């Protein structure tokens, strides 16, 4: 995946995409995972009414959101919360995944989108992975003309918020 992303060999199938069904599919994915792994979480979707569509590859957009949600799931303890949000922001659509997990230390935050980077919490909690997930997600967001950011106090229980912004579809009057 990463090599195809870097070479641009993986073509995007751009379409006008309504983000709400993708958010709902993400919520359903987390709910199913919560049941399978017997980890009770509060999962909420909050979407602004009448959001414009975005020009995106629907499968890749779903992959971006699912990757962020899996990350939130992995680092949020049972009884915690995960919010999936969408809102309009200055001609863009802003997607957020926020959790009440372990958080990411300020020292690690600049590196979270680097290839093969695994934070101390991932190692301490035994979270499986290669350290490529967030790097691949960031690359997909950039290929869609978007940006990705992170906010975290680095304090357990205060969690993290990942924000993806994508250009609103011009035809939608974004």
mmCIF file of C-alpha atoms in Angstrom, residues 16 22 29 31 53 55 79 87 91 106 116 120 124 136 170:
data_model
loop_
_atom_site.group_PDB
_atom_site.id
_atom_site.type_symbol
_atom_site.label_atom_id
_atom_site.label_comp_id
_atom_site.label_asym_id
_atom_site.label_seq_id
_atom_site.Cartn_x
_atom_site.Cartn_y
_atom_site.Cartn_z
ATOM 1 C CA UNK A 16 -18.997 13.509 -5.134
ATOM 2 C CA UNK A 22 -19.144 6.964 5.708
ATOM 3 C CA UNK A 29 -17.478 -0.834 12.373
ATOM 4 C CA UNK A 31 -19.694 -0.997 17.429
ATOM 5 C CA UNK A 53 -20.213 16.694 -0.493
ATOM 6 C CA UNK A 55 -14.574 15.114 -4.120
ATOM 7 C CA UNK A 79 -15.733 2.554 29.379
ATOM 8 C CA UNK A 87 -18.659 20.013 10.119
ATOM 9 C CA UNK A 91 -15.186 25.870 2.096
ATOM 10 C CA UNK A 106 3.961 16.318 23.043
ATOM 11 C CA UNK A 116 7.336 2.974 11.075
ATOM 12 C CA UNK A 120 5.638 4.416 23.746
ATOM 13 C CA UNK A 124 3.450 -0.479 26.546
ATOM 14 C CA UNK A 136 -0.587 5.759 4.955
ATOM 15 C CA UNK A 170 -17.436 23.014 -5.689
#
